[in-house]
Tab-separated table of C-alpha atoms in Angstrom:
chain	number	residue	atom	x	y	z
A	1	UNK	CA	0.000	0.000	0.000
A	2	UNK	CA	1.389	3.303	-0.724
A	3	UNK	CA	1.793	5.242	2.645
A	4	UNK	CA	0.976	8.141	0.641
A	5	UNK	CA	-2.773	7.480	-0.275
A	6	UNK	CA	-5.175	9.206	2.339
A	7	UNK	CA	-6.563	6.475	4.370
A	8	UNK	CA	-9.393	8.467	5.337
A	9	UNK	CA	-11.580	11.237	4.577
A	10	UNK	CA	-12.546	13.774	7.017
A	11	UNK	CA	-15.203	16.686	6.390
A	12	UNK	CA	-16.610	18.827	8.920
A	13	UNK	CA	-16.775	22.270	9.065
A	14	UNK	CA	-13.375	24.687	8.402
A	15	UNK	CA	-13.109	25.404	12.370
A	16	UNK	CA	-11.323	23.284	14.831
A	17	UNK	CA	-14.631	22.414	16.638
A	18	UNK	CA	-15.393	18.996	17.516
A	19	UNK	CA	-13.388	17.118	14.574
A	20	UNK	CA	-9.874	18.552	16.143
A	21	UNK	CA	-8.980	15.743	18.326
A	22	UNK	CA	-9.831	13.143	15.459
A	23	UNK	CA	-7.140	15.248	12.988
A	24	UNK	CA	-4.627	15.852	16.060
A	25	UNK	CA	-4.474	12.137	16.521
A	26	UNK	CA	-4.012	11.262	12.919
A	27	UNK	CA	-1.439	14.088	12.340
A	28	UNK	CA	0.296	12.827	15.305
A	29	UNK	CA	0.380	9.307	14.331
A	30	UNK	CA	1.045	10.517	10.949
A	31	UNK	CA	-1.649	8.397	9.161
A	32	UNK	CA	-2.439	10.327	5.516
A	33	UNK	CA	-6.017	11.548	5.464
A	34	UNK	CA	-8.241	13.995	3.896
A	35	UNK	CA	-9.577	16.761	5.430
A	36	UNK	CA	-12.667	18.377	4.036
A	37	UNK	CA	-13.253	21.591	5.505
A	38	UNK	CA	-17.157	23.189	5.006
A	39	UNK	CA	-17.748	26.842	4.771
A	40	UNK	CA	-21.096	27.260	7.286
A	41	UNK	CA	-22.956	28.784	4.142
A	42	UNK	CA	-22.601	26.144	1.794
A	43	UNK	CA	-23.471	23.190	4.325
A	44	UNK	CA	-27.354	23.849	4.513
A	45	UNK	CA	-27.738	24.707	0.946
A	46	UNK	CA	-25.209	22.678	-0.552
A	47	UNK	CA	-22.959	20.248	1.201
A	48	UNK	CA	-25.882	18.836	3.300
A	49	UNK	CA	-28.136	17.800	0.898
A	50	UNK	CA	-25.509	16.247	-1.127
A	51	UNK	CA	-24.615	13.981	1.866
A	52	UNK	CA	-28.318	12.870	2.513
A	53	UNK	CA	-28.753	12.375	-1.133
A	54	UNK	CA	-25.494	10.286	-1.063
A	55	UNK	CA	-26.628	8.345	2.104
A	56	UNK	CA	-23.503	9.353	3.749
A	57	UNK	CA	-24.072	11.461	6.824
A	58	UNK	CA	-26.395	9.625	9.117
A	59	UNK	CA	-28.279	11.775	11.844
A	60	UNK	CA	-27.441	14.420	9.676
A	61	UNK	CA	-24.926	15.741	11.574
A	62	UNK	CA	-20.780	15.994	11.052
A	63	UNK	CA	-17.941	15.332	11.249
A	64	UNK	CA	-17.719	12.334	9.107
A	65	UNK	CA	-15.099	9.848	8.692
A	66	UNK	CA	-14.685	8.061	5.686
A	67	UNK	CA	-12.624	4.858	5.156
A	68	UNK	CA	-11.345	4.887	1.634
A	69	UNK	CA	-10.531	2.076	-0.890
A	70	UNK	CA	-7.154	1.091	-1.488
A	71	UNK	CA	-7.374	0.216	-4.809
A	72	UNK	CA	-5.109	1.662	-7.419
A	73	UNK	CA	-7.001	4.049	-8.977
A	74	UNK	CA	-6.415	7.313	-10.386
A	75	UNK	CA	-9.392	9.214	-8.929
A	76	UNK	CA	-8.680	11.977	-7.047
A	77	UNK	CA	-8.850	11.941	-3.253
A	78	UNK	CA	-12.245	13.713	-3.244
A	79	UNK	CA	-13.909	11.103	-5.089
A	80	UNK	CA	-12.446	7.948	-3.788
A	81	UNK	CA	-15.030	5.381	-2.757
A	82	UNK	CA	-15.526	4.783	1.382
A	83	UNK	CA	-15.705	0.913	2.163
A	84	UNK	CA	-17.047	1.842	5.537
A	85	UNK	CA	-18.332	5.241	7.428
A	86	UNK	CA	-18.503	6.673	11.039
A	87	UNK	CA	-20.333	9.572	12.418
A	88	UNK	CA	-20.362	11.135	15.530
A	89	UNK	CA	-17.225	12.672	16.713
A	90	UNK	CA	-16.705	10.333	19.888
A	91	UNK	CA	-17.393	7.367	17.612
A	92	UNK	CA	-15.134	8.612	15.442
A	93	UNK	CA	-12.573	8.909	18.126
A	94	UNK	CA	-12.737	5.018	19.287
A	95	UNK	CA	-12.698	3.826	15.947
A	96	UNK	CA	-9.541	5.169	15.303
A	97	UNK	CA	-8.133	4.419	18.389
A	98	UNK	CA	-9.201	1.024	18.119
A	99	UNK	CA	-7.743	0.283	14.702
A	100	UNK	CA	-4.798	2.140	15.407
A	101	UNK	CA	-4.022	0.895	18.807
A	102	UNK	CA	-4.704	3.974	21.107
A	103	UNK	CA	-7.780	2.212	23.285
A	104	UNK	CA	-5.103	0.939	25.799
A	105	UNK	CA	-4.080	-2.457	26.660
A	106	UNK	CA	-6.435	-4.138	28.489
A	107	UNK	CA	-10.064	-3.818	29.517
A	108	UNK	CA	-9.272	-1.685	32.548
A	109	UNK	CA	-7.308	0.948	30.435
A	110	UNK	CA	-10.044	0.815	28.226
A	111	UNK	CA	-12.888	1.562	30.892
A	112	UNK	CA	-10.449	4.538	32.201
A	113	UNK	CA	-10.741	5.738	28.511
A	114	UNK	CA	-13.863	5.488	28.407
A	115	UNK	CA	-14.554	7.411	32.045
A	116	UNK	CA	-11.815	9.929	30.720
A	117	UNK	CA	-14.263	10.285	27.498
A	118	UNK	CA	-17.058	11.048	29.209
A	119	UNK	CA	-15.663	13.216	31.615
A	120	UNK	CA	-14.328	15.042	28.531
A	121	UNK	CA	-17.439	15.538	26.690
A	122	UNK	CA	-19.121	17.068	29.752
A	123	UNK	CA	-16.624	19.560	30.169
A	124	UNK	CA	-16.056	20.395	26.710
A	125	UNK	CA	-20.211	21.145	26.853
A	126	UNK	CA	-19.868	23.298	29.946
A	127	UNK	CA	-17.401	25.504	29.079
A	128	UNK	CA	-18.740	26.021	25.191
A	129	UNK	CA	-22.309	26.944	26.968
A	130	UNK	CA	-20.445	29.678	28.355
A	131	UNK	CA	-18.899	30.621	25.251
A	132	UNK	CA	-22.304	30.450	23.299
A	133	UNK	CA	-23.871	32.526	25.883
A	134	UNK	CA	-24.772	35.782	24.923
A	135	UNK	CA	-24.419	37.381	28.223
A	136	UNK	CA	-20.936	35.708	28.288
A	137	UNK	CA	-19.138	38.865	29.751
A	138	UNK	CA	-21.350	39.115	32.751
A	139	UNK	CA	-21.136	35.384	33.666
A	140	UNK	CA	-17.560	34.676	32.991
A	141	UNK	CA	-16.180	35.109	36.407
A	142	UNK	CA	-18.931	33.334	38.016
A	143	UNK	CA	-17.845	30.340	35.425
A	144	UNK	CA	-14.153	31.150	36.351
A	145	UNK	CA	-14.371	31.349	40.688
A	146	UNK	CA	-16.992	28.614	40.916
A	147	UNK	CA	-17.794	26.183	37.697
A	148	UNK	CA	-14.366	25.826	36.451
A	149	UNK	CA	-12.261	25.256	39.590
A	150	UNK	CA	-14.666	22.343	40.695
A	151	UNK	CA	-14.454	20.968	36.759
A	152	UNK	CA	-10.721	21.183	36.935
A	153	UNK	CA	-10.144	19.787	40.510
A	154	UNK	CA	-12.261	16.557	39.479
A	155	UNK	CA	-9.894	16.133	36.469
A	156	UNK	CA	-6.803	16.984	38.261
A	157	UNK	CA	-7.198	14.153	40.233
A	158	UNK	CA	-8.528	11.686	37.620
A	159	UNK	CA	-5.603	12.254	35.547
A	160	UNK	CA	-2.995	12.200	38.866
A	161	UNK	CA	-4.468	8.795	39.359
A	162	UNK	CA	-2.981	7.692	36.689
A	163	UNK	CA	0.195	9.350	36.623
A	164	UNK	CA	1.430	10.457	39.881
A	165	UNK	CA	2.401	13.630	39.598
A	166	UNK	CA	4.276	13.202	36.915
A	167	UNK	CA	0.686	13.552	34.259
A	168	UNK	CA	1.952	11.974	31.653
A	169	UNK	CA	-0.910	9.938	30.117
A	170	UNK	CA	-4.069	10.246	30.894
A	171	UNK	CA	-4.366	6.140	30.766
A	172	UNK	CA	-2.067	3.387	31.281
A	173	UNK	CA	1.616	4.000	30.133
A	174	UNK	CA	1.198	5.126	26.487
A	175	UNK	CA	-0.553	7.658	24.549
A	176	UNK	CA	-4.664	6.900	23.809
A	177	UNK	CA	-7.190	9.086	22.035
A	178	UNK	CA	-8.482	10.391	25.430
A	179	UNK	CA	-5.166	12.255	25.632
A	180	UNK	CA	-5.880	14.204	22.414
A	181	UNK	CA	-9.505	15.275	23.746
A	182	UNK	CA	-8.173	16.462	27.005
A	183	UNK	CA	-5.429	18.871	25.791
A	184	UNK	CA	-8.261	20.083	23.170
A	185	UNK	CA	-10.137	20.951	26.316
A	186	UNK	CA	-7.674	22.224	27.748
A	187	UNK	CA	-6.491	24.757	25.034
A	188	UNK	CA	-10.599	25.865	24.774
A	189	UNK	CA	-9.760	27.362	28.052
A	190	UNK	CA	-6.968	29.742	27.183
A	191	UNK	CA	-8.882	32.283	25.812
A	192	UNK	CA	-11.087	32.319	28.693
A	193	UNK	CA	-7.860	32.657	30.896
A	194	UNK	CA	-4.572	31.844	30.528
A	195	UNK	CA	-3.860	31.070	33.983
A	196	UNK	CA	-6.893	28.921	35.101
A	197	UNK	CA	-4.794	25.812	34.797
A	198	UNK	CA	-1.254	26.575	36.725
A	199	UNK	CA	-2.805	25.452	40.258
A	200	UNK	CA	-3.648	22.346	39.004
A	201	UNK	CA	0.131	20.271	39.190
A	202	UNK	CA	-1.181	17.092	36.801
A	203	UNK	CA	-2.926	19.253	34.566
A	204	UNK	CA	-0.331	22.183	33.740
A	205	UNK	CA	2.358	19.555	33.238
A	206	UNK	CA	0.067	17.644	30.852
């Protein structure tokens, strides 16, 4: 197989969003792939209907992964055929850990993964509420004194668990796709402030 054909397709929405742990872990393990970015006007007028039309995007939502054939063919990557398709960015995110060996190594690292993952999409969700928020400026410090700190505390010790205090994975002794998601999470909170995570010993050195 040449290492050069895209593996996968990726299309959501030309933002970082919800699809940016699913390209950080394939630009990290260096695994070619597409990615499709959508302008926001084009996907209810255009892109959308395509995909429903195509029977591509269930629940009508993105991002979508697409598995693409292998064989030697001389379309271009945009119009190689998928052999198999995932939606849902979470689902996304275990399917490519599990084919790519990121899951952990035995059912208990997997569990923690899976804890981690949920832990991860409730946080994420909390702090882009705030964000969304139109009255955003009067409720940040609220979110900052009282939400975050209790949000951050919970994780600080999930991860230092795990790791000591030396945070270096967020399960068992090797990378997984849980550790992309957290440092996306963590990252969404810079702009917010840019010193919310020093107290926190696992999570700054993370």
């Amino acid at each position: 197989m040449n290492s050069s054909k895209p593996l996968y397709r990726l299309t959501y929405f030309a933002v970082r969003g919800r699809a940016e742990p699913i390209r950080m872990l394939l630009n990290d393990l260096k695994i070619p792939y597409q990615d499709v970015g959508v302008e926001a006007k084009e996907w209810y007028t255009i892109v959308k209907p395509q995909m429903l039309a195509s029977k591509r995007l269930a629940f009508e939502q993105m991002p979508l992964l697409e598995v693409l054939s292998q064989a030697d063919d001389q379309l271009p990557d945009n119009e190689k055929p998928a052999v198999f398709k995932v939606v849902q960015a979470q689902a996304i995110l275990r399917y490519l850990a599990r084919r790519h060996n990121m899951y952990g190594s035995n059912e208990e690292d997997q569990a923690r993964a899976d804890m981690c993952q949920e832990a991860y999409v409730e946080s994420l969700l909390e702090l882009l509420t705030l964000y969304w928020d139109k009255e955003i400026t009067t409720k940040k410090e609220n979110f900052l004194t009282k939400v975050l700190p209790k949000r951050l505390t919970l994780l600080n010790n999930f991860l230092n668990e795990n790791s000591g205090a030396s945070a270096t994975y967020w399960v068992g002794k090797q990378v997984t796709f849980v550790d992309y998601a957290m440092w996306f999470y963590l990252d969404c909170i810079r702009p917010l402030s840019s010193t919310a995570i020093e107290p926190y010993d696992g999570l700054s050195k993370f």
